[in-house]
Coordinates of C-alpha atoms and ligand atoms in Angstrom, one line a residue:
M1 CA 0.0 0.0 0.0
L2 CA 1.1 3.5 -0.7
G3 CA -1.2 6.0 1.1
D4 CA -4.6 4.3 0.9
K5 CA -4.1 2.7 -2.5
K6 CA -2.6 -0.6 -3.6
V7 CA 0.5 -0.4 -5.7
L8 CA 0.7 -1.3 -9.4
F9 CA 4.0 -1.8 -11.3
S10 CA 4.6 -2.6 -14.9
G11 CA 7.1 -1.9 -17.6
M12 CA 8.0 -2.2 -21.3
Q13 CA 11.2 -2.6 -23.1
A14 CA 12.5 0.3 -25.2
T15 CA 13.5 -2.1 -28.0
G16 CA 12.0 -2.2 -31.5
S17 CA 8.7 -0.6 -32.4
L18 CA 5.8 -1.2 -30.1
T19 CA 3.1 -3.6 -31.5
L20 CA -0.6 -3.8 -31.2
G21 CA 0.1 -6.8 -28.9
N22 CA 1.9 -4.5 -26.5
Y23 CA -1.0 -2.1 -26.6
L24 CA -3.8 -4.5 -26.2
G25 CA -2.0 -6.9 -23.8
A26 CA -0.6 -4.3 -21.5
L27 CA -0.8 -0.6 -22.2
K28 CA -4.6 -0.5 -22.6
N29 CA -5.1 -2.2 -19.3
W30 CA -2.6 0.1 -17.6
V31 CA -4.8 3.0 -18.5
S32 CA -8.0 1.4 -17.3
L33 CA -6.3 0.5 -13.9
S34 CA -4.5 3.7 -13.3
D35 CA -7.2 5.4 -11.2
E36 CA -7.6 2.5 -8.9
Y37 CA -3.9 2.0 -8.0
E38 CA -0.8 4.0 -7.1
C39 CA 1.0 3.3 -10.3
F40 CA 4.6 3.0 -11.4
Y41 CA 5.2 2.6 -15.2
S42 CA 8.8 2.1 -16.1
V43 CA 10.6 2.3 -19.4
V44 CA 12.8 -0.7 -18.7
D45 CA 15.9 0.4 -20.6
M46 CA 18.2 -1.7 -18.4
H47 CA 16.4 -4.8 -19.7
S48 CA 17.0 -3.7 -23.3
I49 CA 20.8 -4.0 -23.2
T50 CA 20.6 -7.8 -22.7
V51 CA 20.6 -7.6 -26.5
R52 CA 23.1 -5.2 -28.2
Q53 CA 21.7 -1.8 -28.9
D54 CA 22.8 1.2 -30.8
P55 CA 23.2 3.9 -28.1
A56 CA 21.6 6.8 -30.0
E57 CA 18.7 4.6 -31.1
L58 CA 18.1 3.2 -27.6
R59 CA 18.0 6.8 -26.2
K60 CA 15.5 7.8 -28.9
R61 CA 13.3 4.8 -28.4
A62 CA 13.3 5.1 -24.7
R63 CA 12.0 8.7 -25.0
S64 CA 9.4 7.7 -27.5
L65 CA 8.2 5.0 -25.3
L66 CA 7.9 7.2 -22.3
T67 CA 6.0 9.7 -24.5
L68 CA 3.8 7.0 -25.8
Y69 CA 2.7 6.0 -22.2
I70 CA 1.4 9.5 -21.8
A71 CA -0.2 9.6 -25.3
A72 CA -2.0 6.3 -24.5
G73 CA -3.8 8.1 -21.7
L74 CA -1.6 7.7 -18.6
D75 CA -1.6 10.9 -16.6
P76 CA 2.0 11.6 -15.6
E77 CA 0.9 13.8 -12.7
K78 CA -0.9 10.8 -11.1
N79 CA 1.2 7.9 -12.4
C80 CA 4.9 7.6 -11.9
I81 CA 6.3 7.3 -15.4
Y82 CA 10.1 7.0 -15.4
Y83 CA 13.2 5.4 -16.8
Q84 CA 14.4 2.3 -15.0
S85 CA 18.1 3.4 -15.5
H86 CA 17.4 6.6 -13.5
V87 CA 16.8 4.6 -10.3
S88 CA 19.9 2.8 -9.2
G89 CA 17.8 0.7 -6.7
H90 CA 16.8 -1.6 -9.5
A91 CA 20.3 -2.8 -10.0
E92 CA 21.1 -2.9 -6.3
L93 CA 18.1 -5.0 -5.4
A94 CA 18.7 -7.3 -8.4
W95 CA 22.1 -8.2 -7.1
I96 CA 20.7 -9.1 -3.7
L97 CA 17.9 -11.1 -5.3
N98 CA 20.4 -12.9 -7.5
C99 CA 21.7 -14.5 -4.3
F100 CA 18.2 -15.8 -3.7
T101 CA 17.5 -17.3 -7.1
Y102 CA 18.6 -20.7 -8.3
M103 CA 20.2 -21.5 -11.6
G104 CA 17.7 -24.3 -12.0
E105 CA 14.9 -21.8 -11.9
L106 CA 16.5 -19.5 -14.5
N107 CA 17.2 -22.5 -16.8
R108 CA 13.5 -23.1 -17.1
M109 CA 12.6 -19.6 -18.4
T110 CA 11.2 -19.9 -21.9
Q111 CA 12.0 -16.3 -22.8
F112 CA 15.7 -16.9 -22.1
K113 CA 15.7 -20.1 -24.2
D114 CA 14.0 -18.2 -27.1
K115 CA 16.3 -15.2 -26.9
A116 CA 19.4 -17.3 -26.5
A117 CA 18.4 -19.2 -29.7
R118 CA 17.9 -16.0 -31.6
H119 CA 21.1 -14.3 -30.3
A120 CA 23.4 -17.3 -30.2
D121 CA 26.5 -15.1 -30.5
N122 CA 25.7 -13.1 -27.4
I123 CA 24.2 -15.3 -24.7
N124 CA 25.3 -13.0 -21.9
A125 CA 24.7 -13.3 -18.1
G126 CA 22.3 -10.4 -18.2
L127 CA 20.0 -12.3 -20.6
Y128 CA 20.2 -15.2 -18.2
T129 CA 19.4 -13.2 -15.0
Y130 CA 16.9 -10.9 -16.7
P131 CA 14.0 -12.3 -14.7
V132 CA 15.8 -11.4 -11.5
L133 CA 16.0 -7.8 -12.6
M134 CA 12.3 -8.0 -13.4
A135 CA 11.6 -9.3 -9.9
A136 CA 13.6 -6.4 -8.5
D137 CA 11.6 -3.9 -10.5
I138 CA 8.3 -5.2 -9.1
L139 CA 9.4 -5.9 -5.5
L140 CA 11.2 -2.6 -5.1
Y141 CA 7.9 -0.8 -5.2
Q142 CA 6.1 -3.4 -3.1
A143 CA 3.6 -3.9 -6.0
D144 CA 0.4 -5.7 -5.3
V145 CA -0.5 -6.1 -8.9
V146 CA 1.4 -6.3 -12.2
P147 CA -0.6 -6.0 -15.5
V148 CA 1.1 -7.9 -18.3
G149 CA 0.4 -10.1 -21.3
K150 CA 0.3 -13.8 -21.0
D151 CA 3.9 -14.2 -22.2
Q152 CA 5.2 -12.6 -18.9
L153 CA 3.4 -15.0 -16.6
Q154 CA 6.4 -17.2 -16.0
H155 CA 8.4 -14.2 -15.0
L156 CA 5.7 -13.2 -12.5
E157 CA 5.8 -16.7 -11.0
I158 CA 9.5 -16.6 -10.4
T159 CA 9.1 -13.1 -8.9
R160 CA 6.6 -14.5 -6.4
D161 CA 8.9 -17.5 -5.7
I162 CA 11.9 -15.2 -5.0
A163 CA 9.8 -12.9 -2.8
Q164 CA 8.4 -15.8 -0.8
R165 CA 11.8 -17.3 -0.3
F166 CA 13.2 -14.0 0.9
N167 CA 10.2 -13.5 3.2
A168 CA 10.5 -17.0 4.7
V169 CA 14.0 -16.1 5.9
Y170 CA 13.6 -12.4 6.9
G171 CA 9.9 -11.9 7.7
D172 CA 7.4 -9.9 5.7
V173 CA 9.7 -7.7 3.7
F174 CA 8.1 -7.9 0.2
T175 CA 4.5 -7.7 -0.9
I176 CA 3.7 -10.8 -3.0
P177 CA 2.5 -9.5 -6.4
E178 CA -0.4 -10.8 -8.4
P179 CA -0.4 -10.8 -12.2
Y180 CA -3.3 -9.0 -13.9
I181 CA -4.1 -10.4 -17.3
G182 CA -6.9 -8.7 -19.3
S183 CA -9.9 -10.8 -20.4
V184 CA -9.3 -9.9 -24.0
G185 CA -6.0 -9.3 -25.9
A186 CA -3.7 -11.1 -23.4
K187 CA -2.0 -12.9 -26.2
I188 CA -2.2 -11.3 -29.7
M189 CA -0.7 -13.6 -32.3
S190 CA 1.3 -12.9 -35.4
L191 CA -0.8 -12.0 -38.4
Q192 CA 1.5 -14.2 -40.6
N193 CA 1.7 -17.2 -38.2
P194 CA -1.1 -17.4 -35.7
A195 CA 0.9 -20.1 -33.7
K196 CA 3.4 -17.4 -32.7
K197 CA 2.8 -14.3 -30.6
M198 CA 2.9 -10.9 -32.3
S199 CA 6.4 -9.6 -31.5
K200 CA 8.5 -6.5 -31.9
S201 CA 11.4 -8.6 -33.0
D202 CA 9.6 -10.4 -35.8
E203 CA 11.5 -9.9 -39.1
N204 CA 8.4 -10.0 -41.2
P205 CA 6.8 -6.5 -41.0
N206 CA 3.5 -7.9 -42.1
A207 CA 3.4 -10.1 -39.0
S208 CA 2.9 -7.2 -36.6
I209 CA 0.8 -4.0 -36.5
Y210 CA 3.0 -1.3 -35.2
L211 CA 1.5 1.5 -33.1
T212 CA 3.0 3.9 -35.6
D213 CA 1.3 2.3 -38.7
D214 CA -1.1 4.5 -40.6
K215 CA -4.6 3.5 -41.5
D216 CA -3.7 2.1 -45.0
T217 CA -0.9 0.1 -43.6
V218 CA -3.1 -1.4 -40.8
I219 CA -5.8 -2.3 -43.3
R220 CA -3.3 -3.8 -45.7
K221 CA -1.7 -5.9 -43.0
C222 CA -5.1 -7.1 -41.8
K223 CA -6.2 -8.0 -45.3
R224 CA -3.0 -10.1 -45.7
A225 CA -3.4 -11.9 -42.4
V226 CA -3.1 -15.7 -42.7
T227 CA -6.4 -17.4 -42.1
D228 CA -7.8 -20.7 -43.4
S229 CA -10.1 -22.2 -46.0
E230 CA -13.1 -22.9 -43.8
A231 CA -14.9 -19.7 -45.0
V232 CA -16.8 -19.3 -41.8
I233 CA -16.1 -16.7 -39.1
A234 CA -16.1 -18.8 -35.9
Y235 CA -14.2 -18.4 -32.6
R236 CA -12.5 -21.8 -32.2
Q237 CA -9.0 -23.3 -31.7
E238 CA -9.1 -25.0 -35.2
Q239 CA -9.2 -21.5 -36.8
P240 CA -6.3 -19.7 -35.0
G241 CA -6.0 -16.9 -37.6
I242 CA -9.7 -16.0 -37.5
R243 CA -9.7 -16.4 -33.8
N244 CA -6.8 -14.0 -33.4
L245 CA -8.6 -11.4 -35.7
I246 CA -11.7 -11.8 -33.5
D247 CA -9.6 -11.2 -30.4
I248 CA -8.1 -8.0 -32.0
Y249 CA -11.6 -6.8 -33.1
C250 CA -13.0 -7.4 -29.6
A251 CA -10.2 -5.7 -27.8
C252 CA -10.5 -2.7 -30.1
T253 CA -14.3 -2.4 -30.0
G254 CA -15.3 -3.7 -26.6
R255 CA -17.5 -6.4 -28.3
T256 CA -17.5 -10.1 -27.1
P257 CA -16.4 -13.0 -29.4
E258 CA -20.1 -14.2 -29.5
E259 CA -21.4 -10.8 -30.6
T260 CA -18.7 -10.6 -33.3
V261 CA -19.5 -14.0 -34.6
K262 CA -23.1 -13.0 -34.8
E263 CA -22.3 -9.7 -36.5
F264 CA -20.3 -11.4 -39.2
A265 CA -22.4 -14.5 -39.7
G266 CA -22.6 -15.3 -43.4
R267 CA -20.1 -12.6 -44.4
G268 CA -16.8 -13.2 -46.1
Y269 CA -13.2 -13.0 -44.7
G270 CA -12.4 -10.0 -46.8
E271 CA -15.2 -8.0 -45.3
F272 CA -14.3 -9.1 -41.8
K273 CA -10.6 -8.3 -42.2
L274 CA -11.5 -4.8 -43.4
A275 CA -13.7 -4.2 -40.3
V276 CA -10.8 -5.4 -38.1
G277 CA -8.4 -3.1 -39.8
E278 CA -10.7 -0.1 -39.4
A279 CA -11.4 -0.9 -35.8
V280 CA -7.6 -1.0 -35.1
A281 CA -7.0 2.2 -37.0
D282 CA -9.7 3.9 -35.0
V283 CA -7.9 3.0 -31.8
L284 CA -4.4 4.0 -33.1
Q285 CA -5.3 7.3 -34.7
P286 CA -5.9 9.4 -31.5
L287 CA -2.9 7.8 -29.9
Q288 CA -0.7 8.8 -32.8
T289 CA -2.0 12.4 -32.9
R290 CA -1.4 12.9 -29.2
F291 CA 2.1 11.3 -29.5
E292 CA 3.0 13.8 -32.3
E293 CA 1.8 16.8 -30.1
L294 CA 3.6 15.6 -27.0
S295 CA 6.8 14.9 -28.8
K296 CA 7.1 18.6 -29.7
D297 CA 6.9 19.7 -26.1
K298 CA 10.5 18.9 -24.9
A299 CA 10.3 20.9 -21.7
Y300 CA 7.1 19.2 -20.6
I301 CA 8.5 15.7 -21.1
D302 CA 11.8 16.7 -19.5
G303 CA 9.9 17.9 -16.4
I304 CA 8.1 14.6 -16.1
I305 CA 11.3 12.6 -16.5
K306 CA 13.0 14.6 -13.7
R307 CA 10.1 14.7 -11.2
N308 CA 9.1 11.1 -11.6
A309 CA 12.7 9.8 -11.4
E310 CA 12.8 11.5 -8.0
K311 CA 9.5 10.0 -6.8
A312 CA 10.5 6.5 -8.0
G313 CA 13.9 6.8 -6.4
Y314 CA 12.4 7.9 -3.1
C315 CA 10.0 4.9 -3.0
A316 CA 12.7 2.5 -4.2
A317 CA 15.2 3.7 -1.5
K318 CA 12.7 2.9 1.2
T319 CA 12.4 -0.8 0.3
L320 CA 16.1 -1.1 -0.4
R321 CA 17.1 0.3 3.0
K322 CA 14.8 -2.2 4.6
V323 CA 16.2 -5.1 2.6
Q324 CA 19.8 -4.1 3.3
K325 CA 19.2 -3.9 7.0
K326 CA 17.5 -7.3 7.1
I327 CA 20.4 -9.1 5.3
G328 CA 23.0 -7.5 7.6
F329 CA 24.7 -4.8 5.6
P330 CA 26.2 -2.3 8.0
E331 CA 24.2 0.9 8.6
R332 CA 25.5 4.1 7.0
V333 CA 27.1 6.6 9.4
R334 CA 25.6 10.0 8.9
Ligands
TYM1 P1 7.8 -6.5 -23.4 O1 8.5 -5.2 -23.5 O2 8.2 -7.6 -24.2 O3 6.3 -6.3 -23.5 C1 5.6 -5.3 -22.8 C2 4.2 -5.8 -22.5 O4 3.5 -6.2 -23.6 C3 2.9 -7.5 -23.5 N1 2.9 -8.2 -24.8 C4 1.8 -8.7 -25.3 N2 0.6 -8.9 -24.9 C5 -0.3 -9.5 -25.7 N3 0.0 -10.0 -26.9 C6 1.3 -9.9 -27.4 N4 1.6 -10.4 -28.6 C7 2.2 -9.3 -26.6 N5 3.6 -9.0 -26.8 C8 4.0 -8.3 -25.6 C9 3.9 -8.2 -22.5 O5 3.3 -9.3 -21.9 C10 4.2 -7.0 -21.6 O6 3.2 -6.9 -20.6 N6 10.0 -8.4 -19.3 C11 9.0 -7.4 -19.8 C12 9.3 -6.0 -19.3 C13 9.4 -5.9 -17.8 C14 8.4 -5.9 -16.9 C15 9.0 -5.7 -15.6 C16 7.0 -6.1 -17.0 C17 10.6 -5.6 -17.2 N7 10.3 -5.5 -15.9 C18 8.2 -5.7 -14.5 C19 6.2 -6.0 -15.8 C20 6.9 -5.8 -14.6 C21 9.0 -7.4 -21.3 O7 10.0 -7.8 -21.9 O8 7.9 -7.0 -21.8

C-alpha cells in the first residue's frame, strides 16, 4: 500500500517498435487500472541491453516509449512514469535477489531459451538473470498487482517465488505481487503465423501491426493476415488466424467474441478483415495524434522525467534500506 491505495507496477522494453500486442495486452489495461492504484510505469531500458543496442537509437526509443505511455492516456501527474536506469535501486536489489535465485529456476525460463536461440553469438549473463532484474523492478515498489500479457506470466511466477523465499528467511519484507491479465487481448498472435505471438522482433513487418502504422498500412496488414479455407467466421481453436482477428476486433471495439461471430455471420473473410483493420486504425489514430503533439513539447516531457525519477527513487530507496538492514549490511554513518 502507498497511502490508501494498492500499488501497481509494470514496464515495457524500449526495444523495437511497439506492436498492437503490447498495446492490447498491456498498455490499454494500464490506462484502465490507473485510477484505482498507485502506479509505477517504467521504461525498462536496463532490460533492453541484454541484446546489443545502438546507443543513440536506444535513447531515442526510450524517450518515444515514455511519451507513448502518456499519449495512450496515462496521466504523468498521477502515475509515476520513469526510466528504469534513473533509479539505481533496481540494479542494487537485483544483485541481492540474484543471491536468492537458483540457476535451475532460470534454466526453465522460456524467454531466455527463445532469446538465446535468436542471439546465439551473445548469450550473456544479463540475458540469463533478466527475470531477477524484473523481480527487483516489481518488489522494489512493493507492488500488489502487475498487469502484463500472458507471455510474462512465467516471470511473474519466479518473482513470487523469490519474494516468498526471501520473506521466509527475513519476515514480511516484500509484498507478494499478483499478475493482472486482461480478459481480451492477453496474447495477440502474429498475423502471418497465428501459432506465434505478435512480437516487436519479428523480421516480417506484415506479421505485426506497429502503433505507428497509418490506416492504410493497418488495413493492408489485416487483409493479408493468414487465415484458413473454412470460409466461416467462428471463434475456435481450429481456426487460429480468424480467432486472433476476432480477439483483436473485440479488444478494439469492446464487443465479445459471441457478438462478433453473430455480427459477421454469413459474411466473407475479406469484409471481416476490413472491419478489423478499421477498428484497429480507430484505436491507433488518436494515440498517434497525441504522440505527435507531445513529442514537440520537450520541456514538458523533460519535467516529467525529472520529477518522476525523484519520486520513484524515493520509494525504491525505502524498500532497499529495509532489505539491506534485514540481510545485515552495515548501517550508514551520517
Ligand atoms: P515487453 O517489452 O516484451 O512487452 C511489454 C508488455 O506487452 C505485453 N505483450 C503482449 N501482450 C499480448 N500479446 C502480445 N503479442 C504481446 N507482446 C507483448 C507483454 O506481456 C508485456 O506486458 N520483461 C518485460 C518487461 C518488464 C516488466 C517488468 C513487466 C521488465 N520488468 C516488471 C512487468 C513488470 C518485457 O520484456 O515486456
